[in-house]
Short mmCIF file of C-alpha atoms in Angstrom, two decimals:
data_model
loop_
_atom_site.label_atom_id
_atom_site.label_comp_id
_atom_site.label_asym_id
_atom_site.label_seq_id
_atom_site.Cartn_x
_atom_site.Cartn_y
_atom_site.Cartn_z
CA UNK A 1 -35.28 129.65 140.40
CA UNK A 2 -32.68 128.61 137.39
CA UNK A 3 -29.52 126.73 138.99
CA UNK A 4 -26.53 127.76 137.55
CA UNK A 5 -23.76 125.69 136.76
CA UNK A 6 -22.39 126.52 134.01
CA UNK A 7 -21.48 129.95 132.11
CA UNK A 8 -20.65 130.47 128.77
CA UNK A 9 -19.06 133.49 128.16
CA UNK A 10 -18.53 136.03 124.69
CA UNK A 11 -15.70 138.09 124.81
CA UNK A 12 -14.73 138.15 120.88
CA UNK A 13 -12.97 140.93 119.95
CA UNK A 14 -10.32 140.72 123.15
CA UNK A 15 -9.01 137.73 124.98
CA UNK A 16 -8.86 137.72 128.78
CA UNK A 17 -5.64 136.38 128.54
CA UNK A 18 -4.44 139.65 126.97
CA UNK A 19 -2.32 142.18 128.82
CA UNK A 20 -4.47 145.27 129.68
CA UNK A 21 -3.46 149.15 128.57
CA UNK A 22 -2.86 147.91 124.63
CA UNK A 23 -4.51 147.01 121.89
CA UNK A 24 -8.02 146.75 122.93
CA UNK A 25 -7.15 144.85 126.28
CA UNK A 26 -8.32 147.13 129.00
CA UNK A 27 -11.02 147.42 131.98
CA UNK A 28 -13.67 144.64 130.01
CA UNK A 29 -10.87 142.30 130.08
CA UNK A 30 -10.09 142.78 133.77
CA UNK A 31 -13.79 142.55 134.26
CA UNK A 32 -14.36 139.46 132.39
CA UNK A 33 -11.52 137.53 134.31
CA UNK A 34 -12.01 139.04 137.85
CA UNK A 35 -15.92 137.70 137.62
CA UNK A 36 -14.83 134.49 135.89
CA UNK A 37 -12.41 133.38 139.12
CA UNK A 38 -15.19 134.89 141.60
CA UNK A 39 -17.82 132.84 139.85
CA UNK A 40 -15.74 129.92 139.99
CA UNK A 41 -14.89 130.37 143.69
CA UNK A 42 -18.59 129.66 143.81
CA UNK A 43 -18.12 126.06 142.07
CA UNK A 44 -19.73 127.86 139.15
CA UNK A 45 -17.51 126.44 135.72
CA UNK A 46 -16.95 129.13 133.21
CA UNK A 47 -16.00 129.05 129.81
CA UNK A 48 -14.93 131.98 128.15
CA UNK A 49 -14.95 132.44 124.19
CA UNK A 50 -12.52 134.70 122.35
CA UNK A 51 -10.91 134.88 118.92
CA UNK A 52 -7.48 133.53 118.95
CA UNK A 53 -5.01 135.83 117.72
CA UNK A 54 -1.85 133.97 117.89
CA UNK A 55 -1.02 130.28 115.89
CA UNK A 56 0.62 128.84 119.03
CA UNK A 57 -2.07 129.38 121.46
CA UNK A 58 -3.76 126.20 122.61
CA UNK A 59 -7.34 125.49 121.85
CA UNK A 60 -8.71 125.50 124.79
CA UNK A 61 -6.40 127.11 128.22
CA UNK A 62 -6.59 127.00 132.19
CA UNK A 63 -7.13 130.62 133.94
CA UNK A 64 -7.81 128.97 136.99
CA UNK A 65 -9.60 126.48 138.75
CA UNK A 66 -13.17 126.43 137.15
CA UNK A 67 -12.45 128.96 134.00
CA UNK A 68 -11.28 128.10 131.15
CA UNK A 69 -10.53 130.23 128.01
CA UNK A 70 -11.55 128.60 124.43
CA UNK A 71 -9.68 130.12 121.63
CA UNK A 72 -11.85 130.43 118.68
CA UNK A 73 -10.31 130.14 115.35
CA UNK A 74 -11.75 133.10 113.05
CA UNK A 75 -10.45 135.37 110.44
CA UNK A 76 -6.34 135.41 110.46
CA UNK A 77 -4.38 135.69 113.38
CA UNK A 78 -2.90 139.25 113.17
CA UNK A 79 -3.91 142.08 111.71
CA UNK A 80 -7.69 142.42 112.23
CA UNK A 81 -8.99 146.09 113.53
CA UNK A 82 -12.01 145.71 115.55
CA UNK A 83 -13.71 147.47 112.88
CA UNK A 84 -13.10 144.28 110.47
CA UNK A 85 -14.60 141.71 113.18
CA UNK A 86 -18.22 142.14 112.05
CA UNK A 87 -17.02 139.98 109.02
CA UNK A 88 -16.10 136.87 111.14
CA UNK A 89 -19.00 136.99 113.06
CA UNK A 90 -20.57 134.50 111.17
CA UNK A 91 -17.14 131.70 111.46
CA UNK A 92 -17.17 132.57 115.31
CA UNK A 93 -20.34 131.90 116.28
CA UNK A 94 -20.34 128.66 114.22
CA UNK A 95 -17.06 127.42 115.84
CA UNK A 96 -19.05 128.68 119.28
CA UNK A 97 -21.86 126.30 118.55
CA UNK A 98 -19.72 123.73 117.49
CA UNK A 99 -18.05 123.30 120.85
CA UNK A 100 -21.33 123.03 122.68
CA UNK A 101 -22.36 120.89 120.80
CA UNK A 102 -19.67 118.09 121.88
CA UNK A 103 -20.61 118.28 125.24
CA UNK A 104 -23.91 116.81 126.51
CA UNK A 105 -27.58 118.59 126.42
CA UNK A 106 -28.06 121.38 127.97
CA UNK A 107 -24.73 121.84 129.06
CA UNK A 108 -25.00 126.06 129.73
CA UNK A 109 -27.34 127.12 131.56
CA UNK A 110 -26.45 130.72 130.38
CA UNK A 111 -24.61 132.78 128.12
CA UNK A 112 -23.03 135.96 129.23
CA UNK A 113 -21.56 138.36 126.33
CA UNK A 114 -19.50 141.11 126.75
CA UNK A 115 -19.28 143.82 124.12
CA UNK A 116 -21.67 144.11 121.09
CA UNK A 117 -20.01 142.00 119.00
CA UNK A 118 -20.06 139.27 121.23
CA UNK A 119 -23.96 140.03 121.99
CA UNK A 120 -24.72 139.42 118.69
CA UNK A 121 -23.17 135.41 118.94
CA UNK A 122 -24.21 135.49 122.55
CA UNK A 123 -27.99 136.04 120.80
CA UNK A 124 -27.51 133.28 118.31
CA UNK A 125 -25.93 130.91 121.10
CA UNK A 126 -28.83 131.68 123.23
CA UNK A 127 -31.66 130.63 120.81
CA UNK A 128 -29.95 127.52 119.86
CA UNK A 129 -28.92 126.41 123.25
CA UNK A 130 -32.51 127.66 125.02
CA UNK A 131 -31.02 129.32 127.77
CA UNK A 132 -30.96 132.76 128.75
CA UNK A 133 -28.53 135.86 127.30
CA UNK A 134 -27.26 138.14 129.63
CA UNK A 135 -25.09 141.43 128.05
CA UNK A 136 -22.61 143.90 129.37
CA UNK A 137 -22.12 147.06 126.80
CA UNK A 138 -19.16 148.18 128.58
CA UNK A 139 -19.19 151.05 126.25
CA UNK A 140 -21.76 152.23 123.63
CA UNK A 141 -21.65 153.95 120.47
CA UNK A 142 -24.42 156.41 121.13
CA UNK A 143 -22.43 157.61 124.02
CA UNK A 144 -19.21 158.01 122.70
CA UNK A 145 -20.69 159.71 119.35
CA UNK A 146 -21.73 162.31 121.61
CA UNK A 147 -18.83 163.26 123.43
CA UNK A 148 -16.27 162.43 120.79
CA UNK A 149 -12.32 163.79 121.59
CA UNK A 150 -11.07 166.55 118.74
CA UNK A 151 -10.06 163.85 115.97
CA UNK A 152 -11.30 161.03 116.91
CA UNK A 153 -13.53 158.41 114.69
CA UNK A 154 -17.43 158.34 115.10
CA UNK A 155 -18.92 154.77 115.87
CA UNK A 156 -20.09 153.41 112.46
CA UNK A 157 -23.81 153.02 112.14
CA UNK A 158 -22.91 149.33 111.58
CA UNK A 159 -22.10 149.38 115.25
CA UNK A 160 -24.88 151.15 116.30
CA UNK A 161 -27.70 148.89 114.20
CA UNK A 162 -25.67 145.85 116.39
CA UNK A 163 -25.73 147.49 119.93
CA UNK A 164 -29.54 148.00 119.03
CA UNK A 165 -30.16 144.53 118.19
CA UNK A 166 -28.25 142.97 121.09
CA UNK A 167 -30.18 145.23 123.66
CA UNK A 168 -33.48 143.91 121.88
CA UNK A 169 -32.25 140.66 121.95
CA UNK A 170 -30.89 140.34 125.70
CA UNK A 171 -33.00 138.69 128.42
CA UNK A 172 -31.04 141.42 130.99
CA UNK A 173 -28.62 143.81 130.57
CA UNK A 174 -26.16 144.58 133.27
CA UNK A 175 -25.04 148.50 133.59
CA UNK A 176 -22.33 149.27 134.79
CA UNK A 177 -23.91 152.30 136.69
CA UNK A 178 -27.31 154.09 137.27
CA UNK A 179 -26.48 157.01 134.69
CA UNK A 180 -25.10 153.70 132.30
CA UNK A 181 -28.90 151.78 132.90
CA UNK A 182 -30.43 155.41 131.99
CA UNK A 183 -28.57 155.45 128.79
CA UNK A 184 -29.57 151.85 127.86
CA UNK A 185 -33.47 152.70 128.68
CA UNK A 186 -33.05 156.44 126.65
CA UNK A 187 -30.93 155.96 124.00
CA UNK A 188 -31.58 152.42 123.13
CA UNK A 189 -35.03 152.26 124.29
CA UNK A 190 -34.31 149.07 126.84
CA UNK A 191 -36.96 147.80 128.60
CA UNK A 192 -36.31 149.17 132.63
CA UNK A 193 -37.30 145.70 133.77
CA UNK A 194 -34.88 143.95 131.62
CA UNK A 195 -32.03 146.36 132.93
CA UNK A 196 -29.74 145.42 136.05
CA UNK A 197 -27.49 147.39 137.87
CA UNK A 198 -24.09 146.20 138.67
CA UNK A 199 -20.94 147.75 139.88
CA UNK A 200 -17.72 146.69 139.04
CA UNK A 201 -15.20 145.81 141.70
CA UNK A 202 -11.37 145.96 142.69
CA UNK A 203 -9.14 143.73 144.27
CA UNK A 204 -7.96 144.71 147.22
CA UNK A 205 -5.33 142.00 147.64
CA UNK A 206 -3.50 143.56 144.98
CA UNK A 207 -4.38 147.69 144.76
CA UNK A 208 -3.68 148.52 148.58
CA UNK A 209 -1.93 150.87 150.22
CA UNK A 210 1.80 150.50 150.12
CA UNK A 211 4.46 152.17 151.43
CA UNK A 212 5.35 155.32 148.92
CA UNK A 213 8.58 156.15 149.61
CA UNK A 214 9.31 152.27 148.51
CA UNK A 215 7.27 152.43 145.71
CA UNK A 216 9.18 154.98 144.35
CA UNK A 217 12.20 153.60 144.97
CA UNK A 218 11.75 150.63 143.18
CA UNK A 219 10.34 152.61 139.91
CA UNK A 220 12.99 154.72 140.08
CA UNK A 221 11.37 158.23 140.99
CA UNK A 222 12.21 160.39 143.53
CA UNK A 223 11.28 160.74 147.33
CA UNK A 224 10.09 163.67 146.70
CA UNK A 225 8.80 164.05 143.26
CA UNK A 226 5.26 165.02 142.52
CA UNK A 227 3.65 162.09 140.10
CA UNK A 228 0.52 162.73 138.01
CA UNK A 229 -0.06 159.49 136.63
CA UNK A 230 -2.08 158.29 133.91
CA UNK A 231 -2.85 154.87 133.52
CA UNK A 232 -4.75 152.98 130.93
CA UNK A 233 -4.68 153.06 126.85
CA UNK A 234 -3.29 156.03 124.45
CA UNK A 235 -6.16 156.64 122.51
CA UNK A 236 -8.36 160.01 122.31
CA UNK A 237 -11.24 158.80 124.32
CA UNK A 238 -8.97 157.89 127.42
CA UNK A 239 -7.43 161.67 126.96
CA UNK A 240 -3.71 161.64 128.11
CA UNK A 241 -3.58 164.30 125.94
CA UNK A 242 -5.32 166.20 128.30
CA UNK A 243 -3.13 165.69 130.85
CA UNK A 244 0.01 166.90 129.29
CA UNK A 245 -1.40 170.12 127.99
CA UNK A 246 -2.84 170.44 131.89
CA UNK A 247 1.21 169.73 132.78
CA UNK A 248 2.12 172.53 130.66
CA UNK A 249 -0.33 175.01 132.04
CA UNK A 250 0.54 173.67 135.93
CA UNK A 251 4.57 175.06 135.03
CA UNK A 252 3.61 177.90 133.56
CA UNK A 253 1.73 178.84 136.35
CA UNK A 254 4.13 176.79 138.84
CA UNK A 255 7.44 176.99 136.78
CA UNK A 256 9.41 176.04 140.44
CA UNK A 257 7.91 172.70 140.55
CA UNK A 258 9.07 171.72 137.45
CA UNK A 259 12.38 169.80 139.30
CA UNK A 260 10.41 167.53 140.93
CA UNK A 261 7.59 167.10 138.40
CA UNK A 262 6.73 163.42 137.18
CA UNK A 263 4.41 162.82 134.74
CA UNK A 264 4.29 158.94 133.86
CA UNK A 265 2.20 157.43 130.81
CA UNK A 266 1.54 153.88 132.01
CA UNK A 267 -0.14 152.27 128.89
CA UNK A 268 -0.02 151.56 124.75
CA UNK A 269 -1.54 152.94 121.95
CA UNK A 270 -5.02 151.55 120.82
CA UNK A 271 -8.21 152.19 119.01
CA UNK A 272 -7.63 155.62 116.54
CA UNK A 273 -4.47 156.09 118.48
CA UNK A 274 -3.10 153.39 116.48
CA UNK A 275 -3.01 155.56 113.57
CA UNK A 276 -0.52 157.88 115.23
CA UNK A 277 1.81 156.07 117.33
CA UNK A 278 3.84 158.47 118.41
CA UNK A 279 1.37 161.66 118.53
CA UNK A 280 1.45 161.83 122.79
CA UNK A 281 5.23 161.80 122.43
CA UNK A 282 5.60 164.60 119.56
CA UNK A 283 2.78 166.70 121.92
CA UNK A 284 4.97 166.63 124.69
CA UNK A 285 7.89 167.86 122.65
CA UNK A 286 5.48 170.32 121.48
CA UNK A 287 4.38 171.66 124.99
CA UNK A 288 8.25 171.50 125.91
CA UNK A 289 7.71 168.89 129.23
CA UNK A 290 9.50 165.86 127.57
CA UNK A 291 11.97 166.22 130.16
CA UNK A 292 9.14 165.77 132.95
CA UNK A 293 7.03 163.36 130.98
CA UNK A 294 7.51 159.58 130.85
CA UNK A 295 5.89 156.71 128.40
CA UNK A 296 6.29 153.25 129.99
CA UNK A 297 4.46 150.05 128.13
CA UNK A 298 1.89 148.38 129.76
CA UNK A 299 2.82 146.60 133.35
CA UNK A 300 1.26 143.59 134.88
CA UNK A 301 -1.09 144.54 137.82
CA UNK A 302 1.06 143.95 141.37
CA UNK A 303 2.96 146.46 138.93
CA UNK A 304 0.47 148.81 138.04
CA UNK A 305 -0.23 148.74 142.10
CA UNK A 306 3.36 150.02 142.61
CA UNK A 307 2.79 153.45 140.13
CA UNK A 308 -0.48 153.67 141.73
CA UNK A 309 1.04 153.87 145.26
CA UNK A 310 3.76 156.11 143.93
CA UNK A 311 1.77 158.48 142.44
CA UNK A 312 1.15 161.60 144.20
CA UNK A 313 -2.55 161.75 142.26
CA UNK A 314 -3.92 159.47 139.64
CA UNK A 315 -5.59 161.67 136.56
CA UNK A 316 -8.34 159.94 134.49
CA UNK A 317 -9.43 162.95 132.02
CA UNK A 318 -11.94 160.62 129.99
CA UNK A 319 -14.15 161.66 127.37
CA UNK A 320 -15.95 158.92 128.91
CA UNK A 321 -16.36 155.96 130.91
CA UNK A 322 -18.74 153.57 131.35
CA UNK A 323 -17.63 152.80 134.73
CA UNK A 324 -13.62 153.36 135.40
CA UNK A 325 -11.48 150.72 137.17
CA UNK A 326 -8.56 153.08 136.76
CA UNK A 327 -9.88 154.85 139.27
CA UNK A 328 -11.50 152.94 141.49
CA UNK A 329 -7.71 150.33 141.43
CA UNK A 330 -5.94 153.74 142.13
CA UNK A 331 -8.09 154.65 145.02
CA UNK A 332 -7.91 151.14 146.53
CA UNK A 333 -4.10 151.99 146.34
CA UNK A 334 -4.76 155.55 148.49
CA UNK A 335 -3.89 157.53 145.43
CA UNK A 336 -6.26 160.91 145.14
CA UNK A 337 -8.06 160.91 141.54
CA UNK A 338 -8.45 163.99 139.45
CA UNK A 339 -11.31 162.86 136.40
CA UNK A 340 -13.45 164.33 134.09
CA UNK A 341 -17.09 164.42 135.55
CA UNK A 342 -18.28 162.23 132.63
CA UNK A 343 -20.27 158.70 132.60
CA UNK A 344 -19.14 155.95 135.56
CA UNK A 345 -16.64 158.26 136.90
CA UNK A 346 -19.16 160.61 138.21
CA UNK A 347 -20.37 157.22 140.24
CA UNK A 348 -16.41 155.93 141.12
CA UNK A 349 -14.94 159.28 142.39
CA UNK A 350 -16.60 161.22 145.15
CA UNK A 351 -15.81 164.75 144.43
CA UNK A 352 -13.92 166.69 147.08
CA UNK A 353 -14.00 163.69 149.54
CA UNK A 354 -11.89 161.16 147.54
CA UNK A 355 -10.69 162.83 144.33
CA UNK A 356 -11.52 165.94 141.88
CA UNK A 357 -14.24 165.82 139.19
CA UNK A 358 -13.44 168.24 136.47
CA UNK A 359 -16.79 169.75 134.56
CA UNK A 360 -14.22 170.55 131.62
CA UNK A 361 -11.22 169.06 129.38
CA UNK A 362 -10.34 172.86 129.32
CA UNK A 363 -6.20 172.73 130.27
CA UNK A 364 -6.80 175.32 132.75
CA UNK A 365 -9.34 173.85 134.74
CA UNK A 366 -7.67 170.78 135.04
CA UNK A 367 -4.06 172.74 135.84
CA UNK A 368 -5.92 174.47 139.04
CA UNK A 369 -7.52 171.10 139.88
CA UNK A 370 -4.09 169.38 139.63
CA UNK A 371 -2.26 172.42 141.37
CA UNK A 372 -4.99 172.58 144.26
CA UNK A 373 -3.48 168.69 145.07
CA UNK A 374 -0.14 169.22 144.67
CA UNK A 375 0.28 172.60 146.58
CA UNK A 376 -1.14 171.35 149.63
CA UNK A 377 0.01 168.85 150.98
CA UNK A 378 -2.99 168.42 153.77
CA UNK A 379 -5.31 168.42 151.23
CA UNK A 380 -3.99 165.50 149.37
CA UNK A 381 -3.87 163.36 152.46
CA UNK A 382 -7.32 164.10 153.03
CA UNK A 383 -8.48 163.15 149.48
CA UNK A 384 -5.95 159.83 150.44
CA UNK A 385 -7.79 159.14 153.10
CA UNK A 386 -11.32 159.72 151.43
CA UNK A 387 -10.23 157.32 148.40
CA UNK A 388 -9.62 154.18 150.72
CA UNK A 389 -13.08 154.98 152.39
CA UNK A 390 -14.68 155.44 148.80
CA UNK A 391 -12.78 152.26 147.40
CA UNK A 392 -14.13 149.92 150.05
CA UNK A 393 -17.82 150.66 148.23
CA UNK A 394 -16.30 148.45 145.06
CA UNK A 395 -15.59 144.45 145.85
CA UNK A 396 -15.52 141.62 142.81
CA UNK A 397 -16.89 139.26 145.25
CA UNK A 398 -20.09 141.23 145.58
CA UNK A 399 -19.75 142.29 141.33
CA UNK A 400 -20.00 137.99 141.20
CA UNK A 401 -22.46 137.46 143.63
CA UNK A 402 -25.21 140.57 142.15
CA UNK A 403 -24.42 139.10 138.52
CA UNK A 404 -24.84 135.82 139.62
CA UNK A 405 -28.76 136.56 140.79
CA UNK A 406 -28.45 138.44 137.44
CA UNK A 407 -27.93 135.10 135.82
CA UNK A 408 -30.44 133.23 138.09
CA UNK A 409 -33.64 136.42 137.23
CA UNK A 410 -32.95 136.14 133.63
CA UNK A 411 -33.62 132.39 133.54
CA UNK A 412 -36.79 133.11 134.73
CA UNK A 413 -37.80 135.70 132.64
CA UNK A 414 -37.00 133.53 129.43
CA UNK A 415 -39.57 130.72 131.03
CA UNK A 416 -41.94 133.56 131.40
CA UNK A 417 -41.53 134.71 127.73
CA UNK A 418 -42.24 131.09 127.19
CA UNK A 419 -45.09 130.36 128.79
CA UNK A 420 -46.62 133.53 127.75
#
């Protein structure tokens, strides 16, 4: 059995020091930090490797006792999509090498990337270092290609030639889900030995129920509003545009709710949605609800916890996900979720017992699903009640300890490679 001490971990393209809901910042990054600070709670030291994106960041930062984030120089500060990061793969990974090789021998005892761009420097690392590379996809091209939103970007096959070289190249690879570890072993043609399950977790010391009335108070929204939220990035595979044409079909349908209809976008624009800006905002003028329909920027979580706990249902209308912390955050919180029955929120959301799972992204099947929850009051409280039950499945203490036997089972499957 490998000891582990020490974890080196990828996470190129976005820093966990970044604000989730913009830019690329989003569930990964809550992922990577939530099982950095539970693996250090173990006396486990992590170090995590990003790009730095900003001049006046220090080299090397404190997230907490245990983790620290090292903030690779590579390719300019500003300005890179993560379509152009295949081109500094070469300067990270050196720079990555570089600061292992300061400290003494066998310093990691394994590397843990996130992402395929990171797999393919976690690969490198690995092979130079001698320990064993563990990957989390997160998301995959293959999956998204096939359930692309209307105008969206296909994956490039550049992507798609990495994500099939890191799953060669990983000693395990941790899904997300069951349906997630079935697309690794079909798509990509993983090994099923070499494939882990792991769910995700939530933290329940900060998405818990709260008093609503308060929560709405302090957000400014009425007692007695109904809130659809959304919560996450404004891009097309995330969907909030789904949700507004489903508001639009709920008042034509329910035109006498429209008073106390609230319809906050809790997030920033990101991946294609870059490229338009402002298209949510000019759809909602479109549809004719901007008067029910509110943008707000990205919020720090005891934040996001407050919209969660205000909102009368949380709506995650995904193309797809390869898990969903939305969801699972906004059922810790005893909010009802309405989703799309695609990927890891087919897993996440127990349909009819702690949310909704829509087949479609039609805008009437997602209007009755949202009107069934608003228009009856008993019903939402017993979705409410179902989504605390559901929520208490998910823990980031238990995400830490399976990865950590992860870590410990693909140690000895590299000495087995060996000695074979």
């Amino acid at each position: 059995m490998t000891e582990i001490r020490r974890v080196a971990m990828v996470s190129l393209h976005t820093s966990p020091l970044d604000q989730p809901g913009t830019g690329d910042a989003g569930g990964m990054n809550v992922y990577v930090v939530e099982v950095a600070r539970r693996l250090a709670a173990r006396g486990i030291e992590v170090d995590i490797f990003t790009r730095a994106t900003s001049s006046i960041l220090d080299p090397v930062m404190p997230l907490c006792d245990g983790v620290q984030v090292t903030n690779v120089h590579a390719g300019p500060f500003e300005g890179l999509t993560k379509e152009q990061l295949p081109g500094q793969l070469c300067v990270f990974a050196r720079e990555v090498l570089r600061a292992e090789a300061a400290q003494p021998l066998g310093h990691y005892d394994v590397v843990h990337s996130h992402y395929w761009l990171s797999g393919q420097v976690g690969a490198l690392a690995r092979d130079r270092w001698g320990v064993p590379l563990v990957h989390s996809m997160h998301t995959m091209a293959k999956v998204k290609n096939e359930a692309l939103a209307e105008g969206d970007t296909p994956e490039p096959a550049e992507r798609l030639i990495g994500e099939e070289q890191v799953v060669e190249a990983a000693d395990v690879l941790i899904a997300n889900t069951d349906l997630e570890a079935k697309q690794l072993i079909n798509l990509y043609d993983a090994e099923a030995g070499r494939v882990e399950v792991v769910h995700p977790g939530v933290d329940a010391t900060v998405f818990r129920p709260q008093d609503q009335a308060a929560a709405r108070a302090s957000l400014g929204i009425p007692a007695d509003a109904h809130v659809l939220l959304f919560a996450g990035r404004i891009q097309p595979l995330k969907a909030p545009d789904v949700l507004l044409h489903a508001t639009a079909e709920l008042l034509r349908r329910r035109p006498e709710v429209r008073s106390r209809l609230v319809v906050p976008i809790v997030g920033g624009p990101s991946g294609s949605g870059l490229e338009r800006p402002t298209a949510l905002a000019n759809l909602a003028d479109e549809l004719g609800i901007t008067d029910v329909v509110r943008f707000v920027p990205p919020v720090p979580q005891d934040e996001l916890a407050a919209w969660y706990a205000a909102a009368t249902l949380v709506a995650v209308p995904s193309y797809n996900e390869s898990f969903g912390l939305v969801a699972v955050e906004a059922q810790a919180s005893g909010a009802p979720v309405v989703a799309a029955a695609v990927g890891g929120l087919t897993t996440v959301v127990r349909d009819g017992r702690s949310g909704l799972l829509v087949p479609t992204h039609d805008a009437v099947d997602w209007a009755r699903a949202l009107e069934s929850v608003v228009m009856d009051p008993a019903h939402r409280d017993r979705l409410a009640a179902g989504a605390l039950e559901q929520a208490r499945l998910f823990s980031w203490d238990a995400t830490a300890a399976q990865t950590l036997g992860v870590y410990e089972r693909a140690g000895s499957l590299m000495r087995e490679a060996v000695a074979g």
